[in-house]
Amino acid sequence: GAVVSQHPSWVICKSGTSVKIECRSLDFQATTMFWYRQFPKQSLMLMATSNEGSKATYEQGVEKDKFLINHASLTLSTLTVTSAHPEDSSFYICSADSGKGQPQHFGDGTRLSIL
Amino acid sequence: AQTVTQSQPEMSVQEAETVTLSCTYDTSESNYYLFWYKQPPSRQMILVIRQEAYKQQNATENRFSVNFQKAAKSFSLKISDSQLGDTAMYFCALGQGSSNTGKLIFGQGTTLQVKP
C-alpha cells in the first residue's frame, strides 16, 4: 500500500529555534499534501494545504510566517516552525493525496516539544 | 460552514460485543465523502471505512459498518465482535468537494475502550 514517511518522529528543541518536519510519499506522487496539528486527546486541525510548485493555502488563524510550508517536489513537503515557543508544542501530522481518487495517506506524525 | 460533530467523548464495550459510535455533519455540498479513522495509542491514523454520499448502500468492511442517513446528515459506525485491538480514538471526517480527495474536516473524536 501507499506509504507516507514523516521525519522526525519526535523532536525536542529550545525556545527560539526553528524546526523542520519532512513529509515524503515513498511510492506515489503526491499532488497535494496536508498538514494537521493535534493537541493531546483532541481532534486533528487542518493547518494548511500544500500543492506542488505553488504557495500553500493556510487555514484561518494559522500564521503563515510562523509555519512555513514548502512543496518543492511531488514527493516531499516540509513544514518549518520558525522561532518556536512552548505553545507550539504539539503533534503534527501530514497526509498525502495522489489525486487519483484514493483516500489520503497519513504519515506517522511528529511530536514536537519546545523547552 | 462545514462541521462534524461527535457527541460521545468516551465509550466502552465488552470484548465480542457490538458498539455504535455516532457522528453528525453539516455541509452544503451535494456530493462528498465521509470517513471513519482509527487512532490507536501509537497515534497513527488508520482508515477504517469510507462512504460516498451519492451511494445509498451503507459501506461495510469486515466487522465495521456504517449507518449513513443522508437526509439526517448522520454517519454512525458500528463495530461488531469488538476486539481488544479496537481500543483507540475514532474520528469521523468529512471530505470536502466531490472527489475522494481534498481536505478533511474531523470531528472531536470518540475514545473507545474495549474491555476483556
PDB file of C-alpha atoms in Angstrom:
ATOM      1  CA  GLY A   1       0.000   0.000   0.000  1.00  0.00           C
ATOM      2  CA  ALA A   2       0.899   3.637  -0.270  1.00  0.00           C
ATOM      3  CA  VAL A   3       3.373   4.830   2.322  1.00  0.00           C
ATOM      4  CA  VAL A   4       3.986   8.283   3.697  1.00  0.00           C
ATOM      5  CA  SER A   5       7.117   8.831   5.730  1.00  0.00           C
ATOM      6  CA  GLN A   6       7.268  11.669   8.222  1.00  0.00           C
ATOM      7  CA  HIS A   7      10.507  12.692   9.874  1.00  0.00           C
ATOM      8  CA  PRO A   8      11.478  13.226  12.610  1.00  0.00           C
ATOM      9  CA  SER A   9       9.028  11.284  14.756  1.00  0.00           C
ATOM     10  CA  TRP A  10       9.990  13.211  17.883  1.00  0.00           C
ATOM     11  CA  VAL A  11      11.990  16.375  18.355  1.00  0.00           C
ATOM     12  CA  ILE A  12      12.853  18.427  21.404  1.00  0.00           C
ATOM     13  CA  CYS A  13      14.384  21.832  20.975  1.00  0.00           C
ATOM     14  CA  LYS A  14      14.956  25.101  22.741  1.00  0.00           C
ATOM     15  CA  SER A  15      12.630  28.047  22.533  1.00  0.00           C
ATOM     16  CA  GLY A  16      13.538  30.407  19.712  1.00  0.00           C
ATOM     17  CA  THR A  17      14.927  27.798  17.348  1.00  0.00           C
ATOM     18  CA  SER A  18      13.385  26.691  14.067  1.00  0.00           C
ATOM     19  CA  VAL A  19      12.350  23.120  13.408  1.00  0.00           C
ATOM     20  CA  LYS A  20      11.771  21.455  10.049  1.00  0.00           C
ATOM     21  CA  ILE A  21       9.476  18.465   9.605  1.00  0.00           C
ATOM     22  CA  GLU A  22       9.537  16.430   6.398  1.00  0.00           C
ATOM     23  CA  CYS A  23       6.703  14.525   4.792  1.00  0.00           C
ATOM     24  CA  ARG A  24       7.561  12.158   1.938  1.00  0.00           C
ATOM     25  CA  SER A  25       5.380   9.992  -0.231  1.00  0.00           C
ATOM     26  CA  LEU A  26       7.533   6.934  -0.822  1.00  0.00           C
ATOM     27  CA  ASP A  27       5.772   5.077  -3.598  1.00  0.00           C
ATOM     28  CA  PHE A  28       3.484   7.595  -5.261  1.00  0.00           C
ATOM     29  CA  GLN A  29       3.465  11.183  -6.370  1.00  0.00           C
ATOM     30  CA  ALA A  30       1.515  13.494  -4.109  1.00  0.00           C
ATOM     31  CA  THR A  31      -0.097  16.380  -5.921  1.00  0.00           C
ATOM     32  CA  THR A  32      -1.378  17.717  -2.640  1.00  0.00           C
ATOM     33  CA  MET A  33      -0.209  17.365   0.930  1.00  0.00           C
ATOM     34  CA  PHE A  34      -1.987  18.466   4.070  1.00  0.00           C
ATOM     35  CA  TRP A  35      -0.581  19.489   7.424  1.00  0.00           C
ATOM     36  CA  TYR A  36      -2.556  18.935  10.615  1.00  0.00           C
ATOM     37  CA  ARG A  37      -1.951  19.788  14.231  1.00  0.00           C
ATOM     38  CA  GLN A  38      -3.263  17.739  17.125  1.00  0.00           C
ATOM     39  CA  PHE A  39      -3.219  18.550  20.824  1.00  0.00           C
ATOM     40  CA  PRO A  40      -3.431  15.670  23.335  1.00  0.00           C
ATOM     41  CA  LYS A  41      -6.782  13.892  23.246  1.00  0.00           C
ATOM     42  CA  GLN A  42      -8.132  16.406  20.757  1.00  0.00           C
ATOM     43  CA  SER A  43      -9.011  16.331  17.107  1.00  0.00           C
ATOM     44  CA  LEU A  44      -6.847  16.994  14.077  1.00  0.00           C
ATOM     45  CA  MET A  45      -6.985  20.588  12.972  1.00  0.00           C
ATOM     46  CA  LEU A  46      -6.028  21.358   9.394  1.00  0.00           C
ATOM     47  CA  MET A  47      -3.277  23.951   9.232  1.00  0.00           C
ATOM     48  CA  ALA A  48      -2.626  24.233   5.522  1.00  0.00           C
ATOM     49  CA  THR A  49      -2.939  22.629   2.135  1.00  0.00           C
ATOM     50  CA  SER A  50       0.241  22.289   0.129  1.00  0.00           C
ATOM     51  CA  ASN A  51       0.252  21.892  -3.643  1.00  0.00           C
ATOM     52  CA  GLU A  52       3.407  21.018  -5.529  1.00  0.00           C
ATOM     53  CA  GLY A  53       5.009  24.054  -7.108  1.00  0.00           C
ATOM     54  CA  SER A  54       2.678  26.640  -5.631  1.00  0.00           C
ATOM     55  CA  LYS A  55       2.167  28.507  -2.405  1.00  0.00           C
ATOM     56  CA  ALA A  56       0.422  26.748   0.433  1.00  0.00           C
ATOM     57  CA  THR A  57      -3.127  27.661   1.385  1.00  0.00           C
ATOM     58  CA  TYR A  58      -3.395  28.323   5.101  1.00  0.00           C
ATOM     59  CA  GLU A  59      -6.490  27.880   7.226  1.00  0.00           C
ATOM     60  CA  GLN A  60      -7.885  30.835   9.073  1.00  0.00           C
ATOM     61  CA  GLY A  61      -5.933  31.627  12.201  1.00  0.00           C
ATOM     62  CA  VAL A  62      -2.725  29.866  11.124  1.00  0.00           C
ATOM     63  CA  GLU A  63       0.245  32.191  10.870  1.00  0.00           C
ATOM     64  CA  LYS A  64       1.907  31.643   7.514  1.00  0.00           C
ATOM     65  CA  ASP A  65       5.095  33.342   8.641  1.00  0.00           C
ATOM     66  CA  LYS A  66       5.261  31.089  11.667  1.00  0.00           C
ATOM     67  CA  PHE A  67       4.570  27.837   9.879  1.00  0.00           C
ATOM     68  CA  LEU A  68       6.445  27.811   6.595  1.00  0.00           C
ATOM     69  CA  ILE A  69       5.387  25.165   4.133  1.00  0.00           C
ATOM     70  CA  ASN A  70       7.322  24.139   1.065  1.00  0.00           C
ATOM     71  CA  HIS A  71       6.238  21.566  -1.508  1.00  0.00           C
ATOM     72  CA  ALA A  72       9.102  21.619  -3.973  1.00  0.00           C
ATOM     73  CA  SER A  73       8.563  18.183  -5.464  1.00  0.00           C
ATOM     74  CA  LEU A  74       5.771  15.682  -5.937  1.00  0.00           C
ATOM     75  CA  THR A  75       7.152  13.507  -3.152  1.00  0.00           C
ATOM     76  CA  LEU A  76       8.239  15.983  -0.495  1.00  0.00           C
ATOM     77  CA  SER A  77       6.601  18.676   1.587  1.00  0.00           C
ATOM     78  CA  THR A  78       8.209  20.357   4.562  1.00  0.00           C
ATOM     79  CA  LEU A  79       6.791  22.280   7.491  1.00  0.00           C
ATOM     80  CA  THR A  80       9.140  24.637   9.288  1.00  0.00           C
ATOM     81  CA  VAL A  81       8.105  26.004  12.655  1.00  0.00           C
ATOM     82  CA  THR A  82      10.040  29.250  12.930  1.00  0.00           C
ATOM     83  CA  SER A  83      11.149  30.764  16.222  1.00  0.00           C
ATOM     84  CA  ALA A  84       9.379  28.010  18.082  1.00  0.00           C
ATOM     85  CA  HIS A  85       7.920  28.655  21.525  1.00  0.00           C
ATOM     86  CA  PRO A  86       6.466  26.285  24.146  1.00  0.00           C
ATOM     87  CA  GLU A  87       2.926  26.935  22.891  1.00  0.00           C
ATOM     88  CA  ASP A  88       3.961  25.432  19.547  1.00  0.00           C
ATOM     89  CA  SER A  89       4.495  22.094  21.254  1.00  0.00           C
ATOM     90  CA  SER A  90       2.075  19.685  19.670  1.00  0.00           C
ATOM     91  CA  PHE A  91       1.688  16.634  17.458  1.00  0.00           C
ATOM     92  CA  TYR A  92       1.972  17.472  13.753  1.00  0.00           C
ATOM     93  CA  ILE A  93       0.678  15.062  11.117  1.00  0.00           C
ATOM     94  CA  CYS A  94       0.931  15.235   7.368  1.00  0.00           C
ATOM     95  CA  SER A  95      -1.107  13.454   4.756  1.00  0.00           C
ATOM     96  CA  ALA A  96      -0.539  12.998   1.061  1.00  0.00           C
ATOM     97  CA  ASP A  97      -3.015  12.824  -1.770  1.00  0.00           C
ATOM     98  CA  SER A  98      -2.159  11.189  -5.078  1.00  0.00           C
ATOM     99  CA  GLY A  99      -5.060  12.915  -6.786  1.00  0.00           C
ATOM    100  CA  LYS A 100      -6.277   9.642  -8.253  1.00  0.00           C
ATOM    101  CA  GLY A 101      -9.414   9.287  -6.227  1.00  0.00           C
ATOM    102  CA  GLN A 102      -7.783   7.387  -3.390  1.00  0.00           C
ATOM    103  CA  PRO A 103      -8.089   8.416   0.254  1.00  0.00           C
ATOM    104  CA  GLN A 104      -5.311  10.451   1.772  1.00  0.00           C
ATOM    105  CA  HIS A 105      -2.385   8.576   3.264  1.00  0.00           C
ATOM    106  CA  PHE A 106      -1.171   9.789   6.626  1.00  0.00           C
ATOM    107  CA  GLY A 107       2.345   9.983   7.999  1.00  0.00           C
ATOM    108  CA  ASP A 108       3.010   8.682  11.499  1.00  0.00           C
ATOM    109  CA  GLY A 109       3.257  12.183  12.928  1.00  0.00           C
ATOM    110  CA  THR A 110       5.896  14.285  14.652  1.00  0.00           C
ATOM    111  CA  ARG A 111       5.827  15.029  18.326  1.00  0.00           C
ATOM    112  CA  LEU A 112       7.309  18.487  18.834  1.00  0.00           C
ATOM    113  CA  SER A 113       8.357  19.620  22.286  1.00  0.00           C
ATOM    114  CA  ILE A 114       9.687  23.132  22.795  1.00  0.00           C
ATOM    115  CA  LEU A 115      11.511  23.769  26.062  1.00  0.00           C
TER     116      LEU A 115
ATOM    117  CA  ALA B   1     -19.503  26.210   7.146  1.00  0.00           C
ATOM    118  CA  GLN B   2     -18.843  22.509   7.137  1.00  0.00           C
ATOM    119  CA  THR B   3     -18.821  20.835  10.525  1.00  0.00           C
ATOM    120  CA  VAL B   4     -18.526  17.369  12.006  1.00  0.00           C
ATOM    121  CA  THR B   5     -19.824  16.554  15.468  1.00  0.00           C
ATOM    122  CA  GLN B   6     -19.137  13.510  17.595  1.00  0.00           C
ATOM    123  CA  SER B   7     -21.184  13.764  20.750  1.00  0.00           C
ATOM    124  CA  GLN B   8     -19.662  10.814  22.617  1.00  0.00           C
ATOM    125  CA  PRO B   9     -16.246  11.717  24.067  1.00  0.00           C
ATOM    126  CA  GLU B  10     -15.747   8.263  25.573  1.00  0.00           C
ATOM    127  CA  MET B  11     -17.323   4.855  25.211  1.00  0.00           C
ATOM    128  CA  SER B  12     -16.583   1.370  26.410  1.00  0.00           C
ATOM    129  CA  VAL B  13     -17.683  -2.062  25.281  1.00  0.00           C
ATOM    130  CA  GLN B  14     -17.073  -5.612  26.375  1.00  0.00           C
ATOM    131  CA  GLU B  15     -14.981  -7.786  24.146  1.00  0.00           C
ATOM    132  CA  ALA B  16     -17.057  -9.604  21.494  1.00  0.00           C
ATOM    133  CA  GLU B  17     -19.969  -7.216  21.848  1.00  0.00           C
ATOM    134  CA  THR B  18     -21.209  -4.567  19.432  1.00  0.00           C
ATOM    135  CA  VAL B  19     -20.813  -0.822  19.805  1.00  0.00           C
ATOM    136  CA  THR B  20     -22.022   2.129  17.741  1.00  0.00           C
ATOM    137  CA  LEU B  21     -20.254   5.460  17.522  1.00  0.00           C
ATOM    138  CA  SER B  22     -22.299   8.422  16.393  1.00  0.00           C
ATOM    139  CA  CYS B  23     -21.421  11.257  14.052  1.00  0.00           C
ATOM    140  CA  THR B  24     -23.407  14.098  12.551  1.00  0.00           C
ATOM    141  CA  TYR B  25     -22.222  16.571   9.989  1.00  0.00           C
ATOM    142  CA  ASP B  26     -23.249  19.615   8.075  1.00  0.00           C
ATOM    143  CA  THR B  27     -22.311  20.556   4.541  1.00  0.00           C
ATOM    144  CA  SER B  28     -23.744  22.478   1.642  1.00  0.00           C
ATOM    145  CA  GLU B  29     -22.090  20.203  -0.894  1.00  0.00           C
ATOM    146  CA  SER B  30     -24.317  17.903  -2.912  1.00  0.00           C
ATOM    147  CA  ASN B  31     -21.678  15.234  -3.119  1.00  0.00           C
ATOM    148  CA  TYR B  32     -18.980  14.446  -0.602  1.00  0.00           C
ATOM    149  CA  TYR B  33     -17.223  11.630   1.183  1.00  0.00           C
ATOM    150  CA  LEU B  34     -17.376  10.545   4.793  1.00  0.00           C
ATOM    151  CA  PHE B  35     -14.708   8.614   6.640  1.00  0.00           C
ATOM    152  CA  TRP B  36     -14.038   6.916   9.928  1.00  0.00           C
ATOM    153  CA  TYR B  37     -10.430   6.895  11.080  1.00  0.00           C
ATOM    154  CA  LYS B  38      -8.933   4.998  13.980  1.00  0.00           C
ATOM    155  CA  GLN B  39      -6.056   6.430  16.006  1.00  0.00           C
ATOM    156  CA  PRO B  40      -4.536   3.916  18.432  1.00  0.00           C
ATOM    157  CA  PRO B  41      -2.097   4.980  21.170  1.00  0.00           C
ATOM    158  CA  SER B  42       0.679   4.930  18.568  1.00  0.00           C
ATOM    159  CA  ARG B  43      -1.175   7.945  17.075  1.00  0.00           C
ATOM    160  CA  GLN B  44      -1.044   6.524  13.564  1.00  0.00           C
ATOM    161  CA  MET B  45      -4.136   7.454  11.541  1.00  0.00           C
ATOM    162  CA  ILE B  46      -5.771   4.337  10.104  1.00  0.00           C
ATOM    163  CA  LEU B  47      -8.644   4.483   7.647  1.00  0.00           C
ATOM    164  CA  VAL B  48     -11.443   2.237   8.868  1.00  0.00           C
ATOM    165  CA  ILE B  49     -14.181   2.834   6.334  1.00  0.00           C
ATOM    166  CA  ARG B  50     -15.417   5.392   3.832  1.00  0.00           C
ATOM    167  CA  GLN B  51     -18.761   6.270   2.314  1.00  0.00           C
ATOM    168  CA  GLU B  52     -19.572   8.132  -0.864  1.00  0.00           C
ATOM    169  CA  ALA B  53     -22.556  10.383  -0.277  1.00  0.00           C
ATOM    170  CA  TYR B  54     -24.202   9.581  -3.598  1.00  0.00           C
ATOM    171  CA  LYS B  55     -24.250   5.882  -2.779  1.00  0.00           C
ATOM    172  CA  GLN B  56     -27.292   4.815  -0.798  1.00  0.00           C
ATOM    173  CA  GLN B  57     -25.857   1.481   0.220  1.00  0.00           C
ATOM    174  CA  ASN B  58     -24.092   1.535   3.555  1.00  0.00           C
ATOM    175  CA  ALA B  59     -20.392   0.708   3.397  1.00  0.00           C
ATOM    176  CA  THR B  60     -19.070  -2.353   5.216  1.00  0.00           C
ATOM    177  CA  GLU B  61     -15.549  -3.570   5.931  1.00  0.00           C
ATOM    178  CA  ASN B  62     -15.466  -6.867   7.763  1.00  0.00           C
ATOM    179  CA  ARG B  63     -16.577  -6.112  11.349  1.00  0.00           C
ATOM    180  CA  PHE B  64     -17.076  -2.433  10.617  1.00  0.00           C
ATOM    181  CA  SER B  65     -20.196  -0.996   9.036  1.00  0.00           C
ATOM    182  CA  VAL B  66     -21.842   2.386   8.808  1.00  0.00           C
ATOM    183  CA  ASN B  67     -25.384   3.649   9.010  1.00  0.00           C
ATOM    184  CA  PHE B  68     -25.482   6.553   6.589  1.00  0.00           C
ATOM    185  CA  GLN B  69     -28.590   8.711   6.801  1.00  0.00           C
ATOM    186  CA  LYS B  70     -28.068  11.450   4.234  1.00  0.00           C
ATOM    187  CA  ALA B  71     -31.218  13.422   4.955  1.00  0.00           C
ATOM    188  CA  ALA B  72     -30.455  13.455   8.654  1.00  0.00           C
ATOM    189  CA  LYS B  73     -26.745  14.080   7.971  1.00  0.00           C
ATOM    190  CA  SER B  74     -25.838  11.214  10.237  1.00  0.00           C
ATOM    191  CA  PHE B  75     -22.981   8.753   9.789  1.00  0.00           C
ATOM    192  CA  SER B  76     -22.595   6.249  12.606  1.00  0.00           C
ATOM    193  CA  LEU B  77     -20.017   3.464  12.855  1.00  0.00           C
ATOM    194  CA  LYS B  78     -20.914   0.029  14.131  1.00  0.00           C
ATOM    195  CA  ILE B  79     -18.190  -2.280  15.347  1.00  0.00           C
ATOM    196  CA  SER B  80     -19.261  -5.890  15.683  1.00  0.00           C
ATOM    197  CA  ASP B  81     -17.484  -8.570  17.684  1.00  0.00           C
ATOM    198  CA  SER B  82     -15.302  -5.944  19.357  1.00  0.00           C
ATOM    199  CA  GLN B  83     -11.679  -6.892  19.896  1.00  0.00           C
ATOM    200  CA  LEU B  84      -9.102  -5.564  22.329  1.00  0.00           C
ATOM    201  CA  GLY B  85      -7.189  -4.157  19.370  1.00  0.00           C
ATOM    202  CA  ASP B  86     -10.136  -1.922  18.559  1.00  0.00           C
ATOM    203  CA  THR B  87      -9.269   0.207  21.583  1.00  0.00           C
ATOM    204  CA  ALA B  88      -8.429   3.602  20.099  1.00  0.00           C
ATOM    205  CA  MET B  89      -9.690   7.071  19.410  1.00  0.00           C
ATOM    206  CA  TYR B  90     -12.099   7.159  16.480  1.00  0.00           C
ATOM    207  CA  PHE B  91     -12.591  10.194  14.276  1.00  0.00           C
ATOM    208  CA  CYS B  92     -15.384  10.862  11.868  1.00  0.00           C
ATOM    209  CA  ALA B  93     -14.289  13.033   8.941  1.00  0.00           C
ATOM    210  CA  LEU B  94     -15.971  14.880   6.097  1.00  0.00           C
ATOM    211  CA  GLY B  95     -14.171  15.134   2.792  1.00  0.00           C
ATOM    212  CA  GLN B  96     -14.869  18.405   1.078  1.00  0.00           C
ATOM    213  CA  GLY B  97     -15.581  18.529  -2.590  1.00  0.00           C
ATOM    214  CA  SER B  98     -16.921  15.889  -4.922  1.00  0.00           C
ATOM    215  CA  SER B  99     -13.816  13.713  -5.054  1.00  0.00           C
ATOM    216  CA  ASN B 100     -12.338  11.250  -2.642  1.00  0.00           C
ATOM    217  CA  THR B 101      -9.510  13.657  -2.021  1.00  0.00           C
ATOM    218  CA  GLY B 102      -9.340  17.142  -0.695  1.00  0.00           C
ATOM    219  CA  LYS B 103      -9.028  18.418   2.815  1.00  0.00           C
ATOM    220  CA  LEU B 104     -10.759  16.670   5.671  1.00  0.00           C
ATOM    221  CA  ILE B 105     -12.799  18.153   8.483  1.00  0.00           C
ATOM    222  CA  PHE B 106     -12.576  15.988  11.587  1.00  0.00           C
ATOM    223  CA  GLY B 107     -14.970  15.537  14.466  1.00  0.00           C
ATOM    224  CA  GLN B 108     -13.855  15.842  18.062  1.00  0.00           C
ATOM    225  CA  GLY B 109     -13.212  12.132  18.364  1.00  0.00           C
ATOM    226  CA  THR B 110     -14.571   9.303  20.500  1.00  0.00           C
ATOM    227  CA  THR B 111     -12.257   7.318  22.731  1.00  0.00           C
ATOM    228  CA  LEU B 112     -13.308   3.685  22.665  1.00  0.00           C
ATOM    229  CA  GLN B 113     -12.114   1.185  25.222  1.00  0.00           C
ATOM    230  CA  VAL B 114     -12.725  -2.488  24.671  1.00  0.00           C
ATOM    231  CA  LYS B 115     -12.747  -4.362  27.971  1.00  0.00           C
ATOM    232  CA  PRO B 116     -11.769  -8.021  28.319  1.00  0.00           C
TER     233      PRO B 116
END
